[in-house]
């Protein structure tokens, strides 16, 4: 999560000074892609390189996931399988080069796919740091489809985050079932069955898988599924256990999910490129915003020091200076719900409770 490698990479590739690193756990690469798309949309850049690297010490990963009871004791990555007992960590790197569609077509670039939307969310105060929350995942999915202006029925492949943990896989199936309600036979898969869990790289790796599936017109299989997770029973989904031709009446479209520790959720919608279709789409799209657009502030709120609101802060400037101190003086948390180690809580800043 250090910004230095990103800065060195940007310098080495001659990309200029606009570079930064983020940490959204296993959703990091899709978060990076969303932020890169925002830069392009706002006219702040003409080309963006977005992705992630996972090169953590192997021992560190195995000890860490073992302590969380998330590592597969069988040594096998089995997303969607009823006997799945955990994930298998992997290492690697994945990046995509992003441009505005209009510019890529004008420049004659090879276009592997078109991103229609990316939805982000965070679980907030929910079941805990490691427990996935269905509501948070649903918010990310809904945001993606709203941005993309396509319907779930337009999706002909769903690349899931599914890591091979019973609780995580079942929660994802349930949240996606809410979005794809009323549908049936929706093909789903997870790259983690093939190469393990790439942690920060997981999302962009799933995207690259889909882009290559577009190219070969094949929906690739997920392996190691002998007996399906019970959550799939009444769901709209079927697990791809064998490669099959990817034939559709319209454009091939896929959804790619990545859900990270701490409730970082991301869902991306991508479609194959079709020159005629996308030229027509561009005619009806909004123009890219420029940097000289005026912005009006229509609402404001904040928690500053011990002041619980902007109004309290303003009043405190006049009557109670202690409210306006840069640090809150009191920390009150329901420790049982957070499950932070006591030493960590003692070292925490009060502002981290919000």
Coordinates of C-alpha atoms in Angstrom, one line a residue:
X1 CA 0.0 0.0 0.0
X2 CA 3.1 2.2 -0.1
X3 CA 2.9 4.9 -2.8
X4 CA 6.6 4.7 -3.7
X5 CA 6.4 1.6 -6.0
X6 CA 3.5 3.3 -7.9
X7 CA 5.5 6.5 -8.2
X8 CA 8.6 4.6 -9.5
X9 CA 6.5 2.7 -12.0
X10 CA 4.9 5.9 -13.3
X11 CA 8.4 7.5 -13.7
X12 CA 9.8 4.5 -15.4
X13 CA 6.9 4.4 -17.9
X14 CA 6.9 8.2 -18.4
X15 CA 3.3 8.6 -17.2
X16 CA 3.9 11.9 -15.4
X17 CA 3.3 12.8 -11.8
X18 CA -0.3 11.7 -11.3
X19 CA 0.2 8.4 -9.5
X20 CA -1.0 7.1 -6.2
X21 CA -1.6 3.8 -4.4
X22 CA -4.7 2.7 -2.4
X23 CA -5.6 -0.2 -0.1
X24 CA -9.1 -1.6 -0.4
X25 CA -7.9 -5.1 0.5
X26 CA -9.2 -7.7 -2.0
X27 CA -11.2 -5.1 -3.9
X28 CA -8.2 -2.8 -4.4
X29 CA -7.8 -3.3 -8.2
X30 CA -11.4 -2.6 -9.0
X31 CA -11.3 0.4 -6.7
X32 CA -8.3 1.6 -8.7
X33 CA -10.1 1.1 -12.0
X34 CA -13.1 3.0 -10.7
X35 CA -10.9 5.9 -9.6
X36 CA -9.0 5.8 -12.9
X37 CA -12.3 6.0 -14.8
X38 CA -13.3 9.0 -12.7
X39 CA -10.0 10.8 -13.7
X40 CA -10.8 10.1 -17.4
X41 CA -14.4 11.2 -17.1
X42 CA -13.4 14.5 -15.4
X43 CA -10.9 15.2 -18.2
X44 CA -7.9 15.1 -15.8
X45 CA -6.1 12.5 -17.8
X46 CA -6.2 11.0 -21.3
X47 CA -4.8 7.6 -20.4
X48 CA -4.7 5.7 -17.1
X49 CA -2.9 2.6 -16.0
X50 CA -4.8 0.8 -13.2
X51 CA -4.4 -2.5 -11.4
X52 CA -2.6 -4.1 -8.5
X53 CA 0.4 -6.1 -7.4
X54 CA 0.4 -8.9 -4.8
X55 CA 3.9 -10.0 -3.9
X56 CA 3.6 -10.5 -0.2
X57 CA 5.9 -12.8 1.7
X58 CA 4.4 -16.3 1.3
X59 CA 5.0 -17.2 5.0
X60 CA 3.3 -14.0 6.0
X61 CA 0.2 -14.8 3.9
X62 CA -0.1 -18.4 5.2
X63 CA 0.4 -17.4 8.8
X64 CA -2.1 -14.5 8.5
X65 CA -4.8 -16.5 6.8
X66 CA -4.3 -19.5 9.1
X67 CA -4.8 -17.2 12.1
X68 CA -8.1 -16.1 10.6
X69 CA -9.1 -19.7 9.9
X70 CA -9.5 -18.8 6.3
X71 CA -6.8 -21.0 4.8
X72 CA -7.8 -24.2 3.1
X73 CA -6.6 -27.2 5.2
X74 CA -7.1 -29.4 2.2
X75 CA -4.8 -27.2 0.1
X76 CA -7.3 -26.8 -2.7
X77 CA -9.2 -23.7 -3.9
X78 CA -12.9 -24.8 -4.3
X79 CA -15.3 -21.9 -4.8
X80 CA -18.9 -22.9 -4.9
X81 CA -18.2 -26.4 -3.6
X82 CA -20.0 -27.6 -0.5
X83 CA -16.8 -29.1 0.9
X84 CA -14.8 -25.9 0.4
X85 CA -12.7 -25.1 3.5
X86 CA -10.9 -21.9 2.7
X87 CA -8.8 -20.0 0.2
X88 CA -5.4 -20.6 -1.3
X89 CA -3.3 -17.4 -1.5
X90 CA -1.4 -16.6 -4.7
X91 CA 0.8 -13.8 -6.0
X92 CA 0.9 -11.9 -9.2
X93 CA 0.2 -8.6 -10.9
X94 CA -2.5 -7.3 -13.3
X95 CA -3.0 -4.0 -15.0
X96 CA -5.3 -2.5 -17.7
X97 CA -4.8 0.6 -19.8
X98 CA -7.8 2.8 -19.8
X99 CA -8.9 5.5 -22.2
X100 CA -12.1 7.3 -23.0
X101 CA -14.0 5.2 -25.6
X102 CA -14.2 8.2 -27.9
X103 CA -10.4 8.7 -27.8
X104 CA -9.6 5.0 -28.2
X105 CA -11.7 4.7 -31.3
X106 CA -10.3 7.9 -32.7
X107 CA -6.7 6.7 -32.1
X108 CA -7.3 3.3 -33.6
X109 CA -6.4 1.4 -30.4
X110 CA -7.2 -2.3 -29.9
X111 CA -10.2 -2.2 -27.6
X112 CA -10.5 -5.4 -25.5
X113 CA -13.6 -4.3 -23.8
X114 CA -15.8 -1.4 -22.7
X115 CA -16.4 -0.6 -19.0
X116 CA -20.0 0.5 -18.6
X117 CA -20.1 1.0 -14.9
X118 CA -18.4 0.3 -11.5
X119 CA -20.2 0.3 -8.2
X120 CA -18.5 0.7 -4.9
X121 CA -19.7 0.4 -1.3
X122 CA -18.5 -0.3 2.2
X123 CA -20.4 -2.3 4.8
X124 CA -19.9 0.2 7.6
X125 CA -20.8 -0.9 11.1
X126 CA -22.0 -4.4 10.3
X127 CA -21.1 -8.0 11.4
X128 CA -17.4 -7.4 11.8
X129 CA -14.1 -6.9 10.0
X130 CA -14.1 -10.4 8.5
X131 CA -17.8 -11.1 8.1
X132 CA -19.2 -10.2 4.6
X133 CA -22.5 -8.2 4.7
X134 CA -25.1 -8.9 2.1
X135 CA -26.6 -5.4 2.2
X136 CA -23.2 -3.8 1.4
X137 CA -22.6 -6.1 -1.6
X138 CA -26.1 -5.4 -2.9
X139 CA -25.4 -1.6 -2.7
X140 CA -22.3 -2.0 -4.9
X141 CA -24.2 -4.2 -7.4
X142 CA -27.1 -1.7 -7.7
X143 CA -24.7 1.2 -8.1
X144 CA -22.9 -0.5 -11.0
X145 CA -26.1 -1.3 -12.9
X146 CA -27.5 2.2 -12.3
X147 CA -24.3 3.7 -13.7
X148 CA -24.1 1.2 -16.6
X149 CA -27.7 1.7 -17.6
X150 CA -28.1 -2.0 -18.3
X151 CA -30.2 -4.6 -16.7
X152 CA -29.0 -7.8 -14.9
X153 CA -30.8 -9.8 -17.6
X154 CA -28.2 -8.3 -20.1
X155 CA -25.4 -10.1 -18.2
X156 CA -24.4 -13.5 -19.7
X157 CA -21.5 -14.2 -17.3
X158 CA -20.9 -13.4 -13.7
X159 CA -17.4 -13.6 -12.5
X160 CA -17.8 -13.8 -8.7
X161 CA -15.4 -13.0 -5.9
X162 CA -16.0 -16.5 -4.4
X163 CA -12.9 -17.5 -2.6
X164 CA -13.8 -20.9 -1.4
X165 CA -15.0 -20.1 2.1
X166 CA -18.5 -21.4 3.1
X167 CA -19.8 -18.2 4.6
X168 CA -18.3 -15.9 2.0
X169 CA -19.5 -17.8 -1.0
X170 CA -23.0 -18.3 0.4
X171 CA -23.3 -14.6 1.3
X172 CA -22.2 -13.6 -2.3
X173 CA -24.7 -16.0 -3.8
X174 CA -27.5 -14.5 -1.7
X175 CA -26.6 -10.9 -2.4
X176 CA -26.4 -11.6 -6.2
X177 CA -29.6 -13.5 -6.1
X178 CA -31.4 -10.3 -4.9
X179 CA -30.1 -8.5 -8.0
X180 CA -30.8 -11.3 -10.5
X181 CA -34.2 -12.2 -8.9
X182 CA -36.6 -13.8 -11.3
X183 CA -33.9 -15.0 -13.7
X184 CA -32.5 -18.5 -14.2
X185 CA -29.5 -20.3 -15.7
X186 CA -27.1 -17.3 -15.2
X187 CA -23.6 -18.7 -15.7
X188 CA -21.2 -18.0 -12.8
X189 CA -17.5 -18.7 -12.2
X190 CA -14.5 -17.8 -10.1
X191 CA -10.9 -17.5 -11.3
X192 CA -9.7 -18.5 -7.8
X193 CA -10.5 -22.1 -8.6
X194 CA -7.9 -22.0 -11.3
X195 CA -5.1 -19.9 -9.8
X196 CA -5.9 -19.2 -6.2
X197 CA -6.7 -15.9 -4.5
X198 CA -4.6 -13.1 -5.8
X199 CA -5.7 -10.8 -2.9
X200 CA -5.4 -7.2 -4.2
X201 CA -5.1 -8.4 -7.8
X202 CA -8.2 -10.5 -7.6
X203 CA -10.6 -8.1 -9.3
X204 CA -8.5 -7.1 -12.3
X205 CA -7.5 -10.8 -12.8
X206 CA -11.2 -11.6 -13.1
X207 CA -11.6 -8.7 -15.6
X208 CA -8.7 -10.0 -17.7
X209 CA -10.3 -13.5 -17.6
X210 CA -13.5 -12.0 -19.0
X211 CA -11.7 -9.9 -21.7
X212 CA -10.0 -13.1 -22.9
X213 CA -13.3 -14.9 -22.8
X214 CA -14.7 -12.2 -25.1
X215 CA -11.8 -12.7 -27.5
X216 CA -12.2 -16.5 -27.7
X217 CA -16.0 -16.5 -27.4
X218 CA -15.9 -19.1 -24.7
X219 CA -17.2 -19.0 -21.2
X220 CA -14.4 -20.7 -19.2
X221 CA -15.1 -23.2 -16.4
X222 CA -14.5 -23.2 -12.7
X223 CA -12.8 -26.4 -11.5
X224 CA -13.0 -28.4 -8.2
X225 CA -16.8 -28.2 -8.0
X226 CA -17.9 -31.7 -7.1
X227 CA -21.0 -30.9 -5.0
X228 CA -22.4 -27.4 -5.1
X229 CA -22.7 -25.1 -2.2
X230 CA -26.3 -25.4 -0.8
X231 CA -26.9 -21.7 -1.4
X232 CA -26.9 -22.3 -5.1
X233 CA -29.9 -24.6 -4.8
X234 CA -32.7 -22.0 -5.3
X235 CA -30.6 -19.3 -6.8
X236 CA -30.7 -18.0 -10.4
X237 CA -27.2 -19.3 -11.0
X238 CA -25.4 -22.3 -12.5
X239 CA -21.7 -22.9 -12.0
X240 CA -19.7 -23.3 -15.2
X241 CA -18.1 -26.7 -14.8
X242 CA -17.1 -27.1 -18.5
X243 CA -16.0 -24.6 -21.1
X244 CA -18.9 -23.6 -23.4
X245 CA -19.4 -21.4 -26.4
X246 CA -20.3 -17.8 -25.5
X247 CA -23.1 -17.0 -27.9
X248 CA -25.6 -14.2 -27.3
X249 CA -28.3 -12.3 -29.2
X250 CA -26.6 -9.0 -28.4
X251 CA -23.3 -7.9 -27.0
X252 CA -21.5 -10.2 -24.6
X253 CA -21.6 -8.5 -21.1
X254 CA -20.2 -9.7 -17.8
X255 CA -20.2 -8.6 -14.2
X256 CA -17.0 -8.8 -12.1
X257 CA -17.1 -8.7 -8.3
X258 CA -14.4 -8.1 -5.7
X259 CA -15.1 -7.9 -2.0
X260 CA -12.4 -7.1 0.5
X261 CA -11.7 -7.2 4.2
X262 CA -13.4 -4.4 6.1
X263 CA -16.4 -4.5 3.8
X264 CA -14.9 -3.0 0.7
X265 CA -17.2 -4.0 -2.1
X266 CA -16.8 -3.4 -5.9
X267 CA -18.7 -4.6 -8.9
X268 CA -17.7 -3.8 -12.5
X269 CA -19.8 -4.2 -15.7
X270 CA -17.9 -4.7 -18.9
X271 CA -19.0 -5.5 -22.5
X272 CA -17.3 -6.6 -25.7
X273 CA -16.5 -3.8 -28.2
X274 CA -18.6 -3.3 -31.3
X275 CA -17.7 -0.4 -33.5
X276 CA -21.2 0.3 -34.8
X277 CA -23.0 -0.1 -31.5
X278 CA -20.5 2.0 -29.6
X279 CA -20.3 4.7 -32.2
X280 CA -24.1 5.1 -31.8
X281 CA -23.8 4.9 -28.0
X282 CA -21.3 7.8 -28.1
X283 CA -23.7 10.0 -30.1
X284 CA -26.2 9.8 -27.2
X285 CA -23.6 10.1 -24.3
X286 CA -22.9 13.1 -22.3
X287 CA -19.8 15.2 -23.0
X288 CA -16.8 14.9 -20.7
X289 CA -16.8 17.5 -18.0
X290 CA -14.1 20.1 -18.0
X291 CA -12.2 21.5 -15.1
X292 CA -13.8 24.9 -15.3
X293 CA -17.3 23.8 -14.4
X294 CA -18.7 25.7 -11.3
X295 CA -19.7 23.5 -8.4
X296 CA -22.2 24.7 -5.8
X297 CA -22.0 23.4 -2.2
X298 CA -25.6 22.6 -1.2
X299 CA -25.0 20.7 2.0
X300 CA -22.3 20.4 4.7
X301 CA -21.8 18.2 7.7
X302 CA -19.0 17.0 9.9
X303 CA -17.8 15.7 13.2
X304 CA -14.9 17.8 14.4
X305 CA -13.1 17.0 17.6
X306 CA -15.7 16.6 20.3
X307 CA -18.3 18.5 18.4
X308 CA -20.9 16.1 17.0
X309 CA -22.1 18.5 14.2
X310 CA -21.2 21.6 12.2
X311 CA -23.7 23.6 14.3
X312 CA -22.1 22.4 17.6
X313 CA -18.7 23.3 16.2
X314 CA -19.8 26.8 15.2
X315 CA -21.3 27.4 18.6
X316 CA -18.2 25.9 20.3
X317 CA -16.0 28.5 18.6
X318 CA -17.9 31.1 20.6
X319 CA -18.6 29.5 23.9
X320 CA -16.8 26.1 24.4
X321 CA -13.3 26.1 22.9
X322 CA -12.7 22.6 24.3
X323 CA -15.2 21.2 21.8
X324 CA -13.0 22.5 19.0
X325 CA -9.8 20.8 20.0
X326 CA -8.2 18.9 17.2
X327 CA -8.6 15.6 19.0
X328 CA -11.6 14.1 20.7
X329 CA -11.1 13.3 24.3
X330 CA -13.4 10.3 24.7
X331 CA -13.5 6.9 23.1
X332 CA -16.7 4.9 23.5
X333 CA -17.1 1.7 21.5
X334 CA -19.0 -1.5 21.8
X335 CA -15.9 -3.7 21.9
X336 CA -17.8 -7.0 21.6
X337 CA -19.1 -6.1 18.2
X338 CA -15.8 -4.8 16.8
X339 CA -13.5 -7.6 18.2
X340 CA -10.4 -5.4 18.1
X341 CA -7.5 -6.7 20.2
X342 CA -7.3 -4.7 23.5
X343 CA -3.9 -3.4 22.7
X344 CA -5.1 -2.0 19.4
X345 CA -8.0 -0.2 21.1
X346 CA -5.7 1.4 23.6
X347 CA -3.6 2.8 20.7
X348 CA -6.6 3.9 18.6
X349 CA -7.5 7.5 18.1
X350 CA -11.0 8.5 19.1
X351 CA -11.7 9.8 15.6
X352 CA -11.3 6.2 14.3
X353 CA -14.6 5.3 16.1
X354 CA -16.6 7.2 13.5

